[in-house]
Every structure is written in structure tokens, then in C-alpha cells.
Amino acid sequence: MGKLRLNERLRAGPPLVGTIVTTPATEVAEVLGEAGYDWLMIDLEHGCLGFPDVQRLAQAAAPYCPAGVRVPACDPAWIKKALDTGCEAVIVPQVNSAAEARRAVEFAKLPPMGSRGLGISRSTGFGSKIEDYGTKANNTVALIVQIEHRTAVRNLDAILKVEGIDGVFIGPYDLSASMGLPGQVSHPKVQKAVAEVMRKCKARGTPFGIFAMEATLAKQRIEEGCAFLLLGIDTCLLRKGALAALEWRKG
Ligand code: 3PY
Ligand code: MG
């Protein structure tokens, strides 16, 4: 059996621990990959990255781990260009209804499942692997939808029934904001909604993951059944390291 791609690994396990890259320096992807993260999510939604950054960061990560890309919105132009960089997953934020989930499938999957274009780009080895990629991408490239709004929690049963959704990523921060509790991710109401999403994904057999800022919470989420995690963000990891390095000067 050849090397499994990110989408296959979501189902095969073990849980994938990744982090978020928001900084346009290839060294960041290399350092995080070398440090042992299982995957990196390159973020086009928040921060200042552009398409050339995504491709270069994915190239820098490649010797160590696969990369996924989060697009700013469920839009065919964003999804098509993001996947052309060769990333193995696309993460679509704010998928709040079955109709929106069907749109994500339409844009992220090649025909006959969807209408994503097949082009000469890094994803197809600049044309050298176009037949192979074109045949396999609908299975090997993961479409992960974000459940991060109270409306999405309400519509979750219908969203999970949409064929072509490979995984669900819970966004606790946006979820907390949508509940009128911005940033209060530990609030019991937010935790209750998170638990409901996890329970329904588990019952349906849909791989699910969540963002966690701290390792203890990440460990707990894996015990609760997460197939993948995003633990920390590059800038926060840097700040944490800097604060730890300067700790001795205090007091
Ligand atoms: C959120 O918490 O809203 C996220 O999208 C985490 O990346
Ligand atoms: Mg979010």
C-alpha cells in the first residue's frame, strides 16, 4: 500500500495533530513540520497570506507533512485556486446549511461529483500526473466544512447527510461569537454545542476535528474521538516560546 493521503488518514487514523500557519515564511512550515506536526493548515481566511504563499508553504512542508488550506469563503474561485497549489485538504469556513454544504462539494470535487476544474498546476504535477490526480482527487483531497455558527449546529443533521463532505472542523471561537459569547470558548453553552456536534459526527461516522489552544485540551479532544486537531497557531506558538524564554527575567 502506498503512502496514504490526508483524506485517507482522517479515516484510517491515528488522529492527526496539526497547527495553523498564518506567516508568509517557508521557514515556519519547515520548522513546524520538522517539529513533528502531522499536518499544517495554511490560512487564507484570517491573516495576510495569498495564493503564492500557500503554494510555497505547502512546498516547504512537503518533506515533513501534508498541508491543507482554509479559504476565506465558500467560493469557486477561492477553492479552485487553493486546491491547485497541491494542498491535500480544503477547509471551508461558516458552512451553516445543507445548501451551503452542497455548494462546497460542487466547488471542491471534480466531475462527476462536482464542477472543480482540472488544470495544469502543482496539484497535477504541472500536468505530468493529470490523469492520476484527476481519477483520485475526489477521494484523496479532503473537503472539510467548518461548523462554527449556532445556525450550523441547528442544521447539522442535514449538513452531515450531504455526500462529499469528508470531515467537520469545529471552530469554537466563531461558535462562541455566534452565541453572543465572543471568545468565551469554555462557557457551558458553547461547550454544550461543541459536544452536540461531536456526538452527531460520531454517530454518523463523519471524521471531526476542533481547534485547541492548549495541549491538555487537545489530548482531551482526541480521547473524545477527534480524528484531527489544530493545536495552536504559528504566531501564538512563537509568542509562547518567547515568553517562556524570558521567564527567568521576572521577579
Ligand atoms: C474558530 O475557532 O472559529 C476557528 O475557526 C478556529 O480556527
Ligand atoms: Mg472560525
PDB file of C-alpha atoms and ligand atoms in Angstrom:
ATOM      1  CA  MET A   1       0.000   0.000   0.000  1.00  0.00           C
ATOM      2  CA  GLY A   2       1.382   3.413  -0.959  1.00  0.00           C
ATOM      3  CA  LYS A   3       1.562   6.396   1.332  1.00  0.00           C
ATOM      4  CA  LEU A   4      -1.928   7.406   2.475  1.00  0.00           C
ATOM      5  CA  ARG A   5      -3.064  10.946   1.673  1.00  0.00           C
ATOM      6  CA  LEU A   6      -4.566  13.268   4.263  1.00  0.00           C
ATOM      7  CA  ASN A   7      -8.180  12.357   3.466  1.00  0.00           C
ATOM      8  CA  GLU A   8      -7.493   8.638   3.777  1.00  0.00           C
ATOM      9  CA  ARG A   9      -5.601   9.212   7.024  1.00  0.00           C
ATOM     10  CA  LEU A  10      -8.621  11.028   8.515  1.00  0.00           C
ATOM     11  CA  ARG A  11     -10.487   7.715   8.420  1.00  0.00           C
ATOM     12  CA  ALA A  12      -7.590   5.323   8.938  1.00  0.00           C
ATOM     13  CA  GLY A  13      -6.163   7.136  11.991  1.00  0.00           C
ATOM     14  CA  PRO A  14      -4.268   7.683  14.203  1.00  0.00           C
ATOM     15  CA  PRO A  15      -5.563  11.226  14.958  1.00  0.00           C
ATOM     16  CA  LEU A  16      -3.720  13.934  13.053  1.00  0.00           C
ATOM     17  CA  VAL A  17      -2.373  16.815  15.115  1.00  0.00           C
ATOM     18  CA  GLY A  18      -1.815  19.912  13.033  1.00  0.00           C
ATOM     19  CA  THR A  19      -1.424  23.630  13.533  1.00  0.00           C
ATOM     20  CA  ILE A  20      -2.342  26.827  11.706  1.00  0.00           C
ATOM     21  CA  VAL A  21       0.143  28.730   9.559  1.00  0.00           C
ATOM     22  CA  THR A  22      -0.523  32.441   9.039  1.00  0.00           C
ATOM     23  CA  THR A  23       3.015  33.706   8.427  1.00  0.00           C
ATOM     24  CA  PRO A  24       4.397  34.048   4.878  1.00  0.00           C
ATOM     25  CA  ALA A  25       7.801  32.465   5.549  1.00  0.00           C
ATOM     26  CA  THR A  26       8.662  28.992   4.276  1.00  0.00           C
ATOM     27  CA  GLU A  27      10.931  28.534   7.290  1.00  0.00           C
ATOM     28  CA  VAL A  28       7.828  28.487   9.506  1.00  0.00           C
ATOM     29  CA  ALA A  29       6.392  25.499   7.639  1.00  0.00           C
ATOM     30  CA  GLU A  30       9.745  23.722   7.743  1.00  0.00           C
ATOM     31  CA  VAL A  31      10.205  24.288  11.481  1.00  0.00           C
ATOM     32  CA  LEU A  32       6.660  23.134  12.315  1.00  0.00           C
ATOM     33  CA  GLY A  33       6.925  20.093  10.032  1.00  0.00           C
ATOM     34  CA  GLU A  34      10.306  19.137  11.430  1.00  0.00           C
ATOM     35  CA  ALA A  35       8.974  19.593  14.973  1.00  0.00           C
ATOM     36  CA  GLY A  36       6.534  16.764  14.317  1.00  0.00           C
ATOM     37  CA  TYR A  37       3.128  18.176  13.425  1.00  0.00           C
ATOM     38  CA  ASP A  38       1.149  15.668  11.311  1.00  0.00           C
ATOM     39  CA  TRP A  39      -0.279  18.360   9.034  1.00  0.00           C
ATOM     40  CA  LEU A  40      -0.417  22.126   8.600  1.00  0.00           C
ATOM     41  CA  MET A  41      -3.450  24.249   7.802  1.00  0.00           C
ATOM     42  CA  ILE A  42      -2.389  27.244   5.763  1.00  0.00           C
ATOM     43  CA  ASP A  43      -4.829  30.042   6.439  1.00  0.00           C
ATOM     44  CA  LEU A  44      -6.276  32.236   3.716  1.00  0.00           C
ATOM     45  CA  GLU A  45      -9.255  33.161   5.903  1.00  0.00           C
ATOM     46  CA  HIS A  46      -7.532  35.109   8.664  1.00  0.00           C
ATOM     47  CA  GLY A  47      -4.235  36.951   8.279  1.00  0.00           C
ATOM     48  CA  CYS A  48      -2.426  38.232   5.228  1.00  0.00           C
ATOM     49  CA  LEU A  49      -1.449  35.166   3.192  1.00  0.00           C
ATOM     50  CA  GLY A  50      -2.064  34.996  -0.562  1.00  0.00           C
ATOM     51  CA  PHE A  51      -2.025  32.134  -3.087  1.00  0.00           C
ATOM     52  CA  PRO A  52       1.738  32.240  -3.804  1.00  0.00           C
ATOM     53  CA  ASP A  53       2.344  31.951  -0.039  1.00  0.00           C
ATOM     54  CA  VAL A  54       0.073  28.896   0.166  1.00  0.00           C
ATOM     55  CA  GLN A  55       1.966  27.106  -2.590  1.00  0.00           C
ATOM     56  CA  ARG A  56       5.395  27.946  -1.168  1.00  0.00           C
ATOM     57  CA  LEU A  57       4.378  26.945   2.364  1.00  0.00           C
ATOM     58  CA  ALA A  58       2.948  23.645   1.056  1.00  0.00           C
ATOM     59  CA  GLN A  59       6.213  23.025  -0.827  1.00  0.00           C
ATOM     60  CA  ALA A  60       8.248  23.742   2.301  1.00  0.00           C
ATOM     61  CA  ALA A  61       6.072  21.426   4.416  1.00  0.00           C
ATOM     62  CA  ALA A  62       6.065  18.591   1.850  1.00  0.00           C
ATOM     63  CA  PRO A  63       9.192  16.709   3.043  1.00  0.00           C
ATOM     64  CA  TYR A  64       7.663  16.537   6.526  1.00  0.00           C
ATOM     65  CA  CYS A  65       3.863  16.527   6.350  1.00  0.00           C
ATOM     66  CA  PRO A  66       0.862  17.349   4.141  1.00  0.00           C
ATOM     67  CA  ALA A  67      -0.777  20.753   4.060  1.00  0.00           C
ATOM     68  CA  GLY A  68      -4.421  21.789   3.902  1.00  0.00           C
ATOM     69  CA  VAL A  69      -5.677  25.241   3.037  1.00  0.00           C
ATOM     70  CA  ARG A  70      -8.515  27.246   4.570  1.00  0.00           C
ATOM     71  CA  VAL A  71     -10.261  29.523   2.108  1.00  0.00           C
ATOM     72  CA  PRO A  72     -11.915  32.798   3.177  1.00  0.00           C
ATOM     73  CA  ALA A  73     -15.370  31.780   1.908  1.00  0.00           C
ATOM     74  CA  CYS A  74     -17.306  29.100   0.045  1.00  0.00           C
ATOM     75  CA  ASP A  75     -16.471  30.485  -3.375  1.00  0.00           C
ATOM     76  CA  PRO A  76     -15.488  28.542  -6.513  1.00  0.00           C
ATOM     77  CA  ALA A  77     -12.631  30.868  -7.437  1.00  0.00           C
ATOM     78  CA  TRP A  78     -11.034  30.621  -3.981  1.00  0.00           C
ATOM     79  CA  ILE A  79     -11.465  26.837  -3.713  1.00  0.00           C
ATOM     80  CA  LYS A  80     -10.197  26.105  -7.224  1.00  0.00           C
ATOM     81  CA  LYS A  81      -7.056  28.194  -6.894  1.00  0.00           C
ATOM     82  CA  ALA A  82      -6.393  26.998  -3.342  1.00  0.00           C
ATOM     83  CA  LEU A  83      -6.511  23.333  -4.403  1.00  0.00           C
ATOM     84  CA  ASP A  84      -4.382  23.989  -7.488  1.00  0.00           C
ATOM     85  CA  THR A  85      -1.483  24.595  -5.079  1.00  0.00           C
ATOM     86  CA  GLY A  86      -1.465  20.858  -4.353  1.00  0.00           C
ATOM     87  CA  CYS A  87      -2.835  21.073  -0.819  1.00  0.00           C
ATOM     88  CA  GLU A  88      -4.468  17.833   0.297  1.00  0.00           C
ATOM     89  CA  ALA A  89      -7.460  19.395   2.054  1.00  0.00           C
ATOM     90  CA  VAL A  90      -9.643  22.438   1.710  1.00  0.00           C
ATOM     91  CA  ILE A  91     -11.287  23.814   4.818  1.00  0.00           C
ATOM     92  CA  VAL A  92     -14.397  25.902   4.155  1.00  0.00           C
ATOM     93  CA  PRO A  93     -15.485  28.255   6.956  1.00  0.00           C
ATOM     94  CA  GLN A  94     -19.038  29.045   8.053  1.00  0.00           C
ATOM     95  CA  VAL A  95     -20.936  26.239   6.376  1.00  0.00           C
ATOM     96  CA  ASN A  96     -24.291  26.830   8.009  1.00  0.00           C
ATOM     97  CA  SER A  97     -26.799  24.871   5.924  1.00  0.00           C
ATOM     98  CA  ALA A  98     -27.128  21.798   3.711  1.00  0.00           C
ATOM     99  CA  ALA A  99     -27.385  24.107   0.680  1.00  0.00           C
ATOM    100  CA  GLU A 100     -24.041  25.708   1.591  1.00  0.00           C
ATOM    101  CA  ALA A 101     -22.522  22.237   2.144  1.00  0.00           C
ATOM    102  CA  ARG A 102     -23.723  21.160  -1.318  1.00  0.00           C
ATOM    103  CA  ARG A 103     -22.095  24.275  -2.797  1.00  0.00           C
ATOM    104  CA  ALA A 104     -18.809  23.361  -1.087  1.00  0.00           C
ATOM    105  CA  VAL A 105     -18.954  19.852  -2.608  1.00  0.00           C
ATOM    106  CA  GLU A 106     -19.763  21.327  -6.017  1.00  0.00           C
ATOM    107  CA  PHE A 107     -16.695  23.593  -5.891  1.00  0.00           C
ATOM    108  CA  ALA A 108     -14.208  21.214  -4.211  1.00  0.00           C
ATOM    109  CA  LYS A 109     -14.879  17.986  -6.102  1.00  0.00           C
ATOM    110  CA  LEU A 110     -14.066  17.169  -9.717  1.00  0.00           C
ATOM    111  CA  PRO A 111     -16.795  15.880 -12.076  1.00  0.00           C
ATOM    112  CA  PRO A 112     -18.957  13.864 -11.804  1.00  0.00           C
ATOM    113  CA  MET A 113     -19.274  14.780  -8.121  1.00  0.00           C
ATOM    114  CA  GLY A 114     -18.746  18.496  -8.591  1.00  0.00           C
ATOM    115  CA  SER A 115     -17.512  21.058 -11.064  1.00  0.00           C
ATOM    116  CA  ARG A 116     -13.972  21.835  -9.871  1.00  0.00           C
ATOM    117  CA  GLY A 117     -11.718  22.489 -12.851  1.00  0.00           C
ATOM    118  CA  LEU A 118      -8.802  20.164 -13.637  1.00  0.00           C
ATOM    119  CA  GLY A 119      -5.808  22.194 -14.699  1.00  0.00           C
ATOM    120  CA  ILE A 120      -2.066  22.315 -15.154  1.00  0.00           C
ATOM    121  CA  SER A 121      -0.830  23.305 -11.729  1.00  0.00           C
ATOM    122  CA  ARG A 122       1.202  21.969  -8.817  1.00  0.00           C
ATOM    123  CA  SER A 123      -1.716  19.695  -7.855  1.00  0.00           C
ATOM    124  CA  THR A 124      -1.345  17.725 -11.095  1.00  0.00           C
ATOM    125  CA  GLY A 125       2.474  17.726 -11.120  1.00  0.00           C
ATOM    126  CA  PHE A 126       2.216  20.589 -13.624  1.00  0.00           C
ATOM    127  CA  GLY A 127       0.421  18.234 -15.980  1.00  0.00           C
ATOM    128  CA  SER A 128       2.682  15.191 -15.553  1.00  0.00           C
ATOM    129  CA  LYS A 129       0.201  13.418 -13.235  1.00  0.00           C
ATOM    130  CA  ILE A 130      -3.042  14.870 -14.517  1.00  0.00           C
ATOM    131  CA  GLU A 131      -4.742  11.532 -15.253  1.00  0.00           C
ATOM    132  CA  ASP A 132      -3.788  10.020 -11.919  1.00  0.00           C
ATOM    133  CA  TYR A 133      -4.788  13.143  -9.954  1.00  0.00           C
ATOM    134  CA  GLY A 134      -7.995  13.539 -11.953  1.00  0.00           C
ATOM    135  CA  THR A 135      -9.000   9.961 -11.153  1.00  0.00           C
ATOM    136  CA  LYS A 136      -8.145  10.003  -7.475  1.00  0.00           C
ATOM    137  CA  ALA A 137      -8.549  13.546  -6.158  1.00  0.00           C
ATOM    138  CA  ASN A 138     -12.180  13.187  -5.105  1.00  0.00           C
ATOM    139  CA  ASN A 139     -11.032  10.506  -2.655  1.00  0.00           C
ATOM    140  CA  THR A 140      -7.596  11.770  -1.712  1.00  0.00           C
ATOM    141  CA  VAL A 141      -8.305  15.502  -1.309  1.00  0.00           C
ATOM    142  CA  ALA A 142     -10.403  16.199   1.778  1.00  0.00           C
ATOM    143  CA  LEU A 143     -13.300  18.611   1.865  1.00  0.00           C
ATOM    144  CA  ILE A 144     -13.644  19.758   5.456  1.00  0.00           C
ATOM    145  CA  VAL A 145     -16.531  22.037   6.355  1.00  0.00           C
ATOM    146  CA  GLN A 146     -16.463  24.254   9.398  1.00  0.00           C
ATOM    147  CA  ILE A 147     -19.298  24.104  11.882  1.00  0.00           C
ATOM    148  CA  GLU A 148     -18.834  27.347  13.751  1.00  0.00           C
ATOM    149  CA  HIS A 149     -22.203  29.064  13.967  1.00  0.00           C
ATOM    150  CA  ARG A 150     -25.257  28.294  16.040  1.00  0.00           C
ATOM    151  CA  THR A 151     -27.272  28.052  12.800  1.00  0.00           C
ATOM    152  CA  ALA A 152     -24.888  25.340  11.588  1.00  0.00           C
ATOM    153  CA  VAL A 153     -25.391  23.399  14.833  1.00  0.00           C
ATOM    154  CA  ARG A 154     -29.141  23.638  14.314  1.00  0.00           C
ATOM    155  CA  ASN A 155     -28.793  22.406  10.698  1.00  0.00           C
ATOM    156  CA  LEU A 156     -26.137  19.784  11.414  1.00  0.00           C
ATOM    157  CA  ASP A 157     -28.224  16.675  10.671  1.00  0.00           C
ATOM    158  CA  ALA A 158     -28.950  17.941   7.159  1.00  0.00           C
ATOM    159  CA  ILE A 159     -25.347  19.112   6.614  1.00  0.00           C
ATOM    160  CA  LEU A 160     -23.944  15.701   7.581  1.00  0.00           C
ATOM    161  CA  LYS A 161     -26.189  13.975   5.043  1.00  0.00           C
ATOM    162  CA  VAL A 162     -24.558  15.839   2.137  1.00  0.00           C
ATOM    163  CA  GLU A 163     -22.449  13.407   0.138  1.00  0.00           C
ATOM    164  CA  GLY A 164     -18.872  14.531  -0.419  1.00  0.00           C
ATOM    165  CA  ILE A 165     -18.237  16.054   2.998  1.00  0.00           C
ATOM    166  CA  ASP A 166     -15.082  14.315   4.229  1.00  0.00           C
ATOM    167  CA  GLY A 167     -14.779  15.943   7.626  1.00  0.00           C
ATOM    168  CA  VAL A 168     -16.146  18.543  10.011  1.00  0.00           C
ATOM    169  CA  PHE A 169     -13.969  21.112  11.740  1.00  0.00           C
ATOM    170  CA  ILE A 170     -15.477  22.830  14.760  1.00  0.00           C
ATOM    171  CA  GLY A 171     -14.492  26.483  15.194  1.00  0.00           C
ATOM    172  CA  PRO A 172     -15.043  27.268  18.885  1.00  0.00           C
ATOM    173  CA  TYR A 173     -14.236  30.970  18.580  1.00  0.00           C
ATOM    174  CA  ASP A 174     -16.733  31.779  15.839  1.00  0.00           C
ATOM    175  CA  LEU A 175     -19.250  29.495  17.504  1.00  0.00           C
ATOM    176  CA  SER A 176     -18.891  31.421  20.761  1.00  0.00           C
ATOM    177  CA  ALA A 177     -19.335  34.730  18.894  1.00  0.00           C
ATOM    178  CA  SER A 178     -22.483  33.463  17.151  1.00  0.00           C
ATOM    179  CA  MET A 179     -23.926  32.626  20.568  1.00  0.00           C
ATOM    180  CA  GLY A 180     -23.328  36.129  21.888  1.00  0.00           C
ATOM    181  CA  LEU A 181     -20.360  34.926  23.971  1.00  0.00           C
ATOM    182  CA  PRO A 182     -17.372  36.093  21.888  1.00  0.00           C
ATOM    183  CA  GLY A 183     -14.145  34.372  22.922  1.00  0.00           C
ATOM    184  CA  GLN A 184     -15.775  32.516  25.821  1.00  0.00           C
ATOM    185  CA  VAL A 185     -14.971  29.109  24.393  1.00  0.00           C
ATOM    186  CA  SER A 186     -15.134  27.425  27.826  1.00  0.00           C
ATOM    187  CA  HIS A 187     -18.632  28.770  28.535  1.00  0.00           C
ATOM    188  CA  PRO A 188     -21.002  25.852  29.305  1.00  0.00           C
ATOM    189  CA  LYS A 189     -23.364  26.869  26.476  1.00  0.00           C
ATOM    190  CA  VAL A 190     -20.514  26.800  23.931  1.00  0.00           C
ATOM    191  CA  GLN A 191     -19.201  23.518  25.336  1.00  0.00           C
ATOM    192  CA  LYS A 192     -22.697  22.028  25.096  1.00  0.00           C
ATOM    193  CA  ALA A 193     -22.909  22.976  21.414  1.00  0.00           C
ATOM    194  CA  VAL A 194     -19.418  21.544  20.768  1.00  0.00           C
ATOM    195  CA  ALA A 195     -20.395  18.286  22.498  1.00  0.00           C
ATOM    196  CA  GLU A 196     -23.553  18.065  20.391  1.00  0.00           C
ATOM    197  CA  VAL A 197     -21.572  18.484  17.154  1.00  0.00           C
ATOM    198  CA  MET A 198     -19.040  15.856  18.225  1.00  0.00           C
ATOM    199  CA  ARG A 199     -21.790  13.410  19.222  1.00  0.00           C
ATOM    200  CA  LYS A 200     -23.654  13.781  15.912  1.00  0.00           C
ATOM    201  CA  CYS A 201     -20.497  13.455  13.802  1.00  0.00           C
ATOM    202  CA  LYS A 202     -19.524  10.337  15.733  1.00  0.00           C
ATOM    203  CA  ALA A 203     -23.000   8.820  15.279  1.00  0.00           C
ATOM    204  CA  ARG A 204     -22.856   9.494  11.540  1.00  0.00           C
ATOM    205  CA  GLY A 205     -19.231   8.278  11.186  1.00  0.00           C
ATOM    206  CA  THR A 206     -18.008  11.628   9.861  1.00  0.00           C
ATOM    207  CA  PRO A 207     -14.415  12.390  10.915  1.00  0.00           C
ATOM    208  CA  PHE A 208     -14.378  15.532  13.035  1.00  0.00           C
ATOM    209  CA  GLY A 209     -11.785  17.851  14.470  1.00  0.00           C
ATOM    210  CA  ILE A 210     -11.518  21.005  16.520  1.00  0.00           C
ATOM    211  CA  PHE A 211      -9.203  23.900  17.236  1.00  0.00           C
ATOM    212  CA  ALA A 212      -7.463  23.884  20.625  1.00  0.00           C
ATOM    213  CA  MET A 213      -5.060  26.412  22.039  1.00  0.00           C
ATOM    214  CA  GLU A 214      -3.660  24.154  24.784  1.00  0.00           C
ATOM    215  CA  ALA A 215      -2.170  20.658  24.690  1.00  0.00           C
ATOM    216  CA  THR A 216      -4.272  19.400  27.619  1.00  0.00           C
ATOM    217  CA  LEU A 217      -7.475  20.277  25.764  1.00  0.00           C
ATOM    218  CA  ALA A 218      -6.115  18.738  22.554  1.00  0.00           C
ATOM    219  CA  LYS A 219      -5.463  15.485  24.415  1.00  0.00           C
ATOM    220  CA  GLN A 220      -8.970  15.538  25.851  1.00  0.00           C
ATOM    221  CA  ARG A 221     -10.490  16.126  22.398  1.00  0.00           C
ATOM    222  CA  ILE A 222      -8.602  13.139  20.986  1.00  0.00           C
ATOM    223  CA  GLU A 223      -9.942  10.992  23.818  1.00  0.00           C
ATOM    224  CA  GLU A 224     -13.414  12.275  22.887  1.00  0.00           C
ATOM    225  CA  GLY A 225     -12.972  10.967  19.344  1.00  0.00           C
ATOM    226  CA  CYS A 226     -11.453  13.751  17.236  1.00  0.00           C
ATOM    227  CA  ALA A 227      -9.825  12.396  14.075  1.00  0.00           C
ATOM    228  CA  PHE A 228      -7.820  15.581  13.647  1.00  0.00           C
ATOM    229  CA  LEU A 229      -6.873  18.682  15.563  1.00  0.00           C
ATOM    230  CA  LEU A 230      -5.429  22.077  15.025  1.00  0.00           C
ATOM    231  CA  LEU A 231      -3.300  22.800  18.057  1.00  0.00           C
ATOM    232  CA  GLY A 232      -2.171  26.418  18.294  1.00  0.00           C
ATOM    233  CA  ILE A 233      -1.297  28.982  15.640  1.00  0.00           C
ATOM    234  CA  ASP A 234       2.200  29.808  14.420  1.00  0.00           C
ATOM    235  CA  THR A 235       2.214  33.331  15.864  1.00  0.00           C
ATOM    236  CA  CYS A 236       0.849  32.164  19.227  1.00  0.00           C
ATOM    237  CA  LEU A 237       3.411  29.342  19.378  1.00  0.00           C
ATOM    238  CA  LEU A 238       6.159  31.905  18.718  1.00  0.00           C
ATOM    239  CA  ARG A 239       4.823  34.210  21.438  1.00  0.00           C
ATOM    240  CA  LYS A 240       4.554  31.325  23.890  1.00  0.00           C
ATOM    241  CA  GLY A 241       8.173  30.358  23.177  1.00  0.00           C
ATOM    242  CA  ALA A 242       9.308  33.974  23.574  1.00  0.00           C
ATOM    243  CA  LEU A 243       7.500  34.374  26.904  1.00  0.00           C
ATOM    244  CA  ALA A 244       8.995  31.099  28.166  1.00  0.00           C
ATOM    245  CA  ALA A 245      12.485  32.212  27.084  1.00  0.00           C
ATOM    246  CA  LEU A 246      12.133  35.459  29.052  1.00  0.00           C
ATOM    247  CA  GLU A 247      10.512  33.947  32.128  1.00  0.00           C
ATOM    248  CA  TRP A 248      13.800  33.967  34.111  1.00  0.00           C
ATOM    249  CA  ARG A 249      13.930  37.799  33.993  1.00  0.00           C
ATOM    250  CA  LYS A 250      10.717  38.094  36.030  1.00  0.00           C
ATOM    251  CA  GLY A 251      10.654  38.749  39.747  1.00  0.00           C
TER     252      GLY A 251
HETATM  253  C1  3PY B   1     -12.711  29.252  15.207  1.00  0.00           C
HETATM  254  O1  3PY B   1     -12.488  28.921  16.378  1.00  0.00           O
HETATM  255  O2  3PY B   1     -13.654  29.960  14.848  1.00  0.00           O
HETATM  256  C2  3PY B   1     -11.837  28.742  14.154  1.00  0.00           C
HETATM  257  O3  3PY B   1     -12.155  28.883  13.006  1.00  0.00           O
HETATM  258  C3  3PY B   1     -10.557  28.094  14.563  1.00  0.00           C
HETATM  259  O4  3PY B   1      -9.650  28.070  13.522  1.00  0.00           O
HETATM  260 MG    MG B   2     -13.571  30.387  12.660  1.00  0.00          MG
END
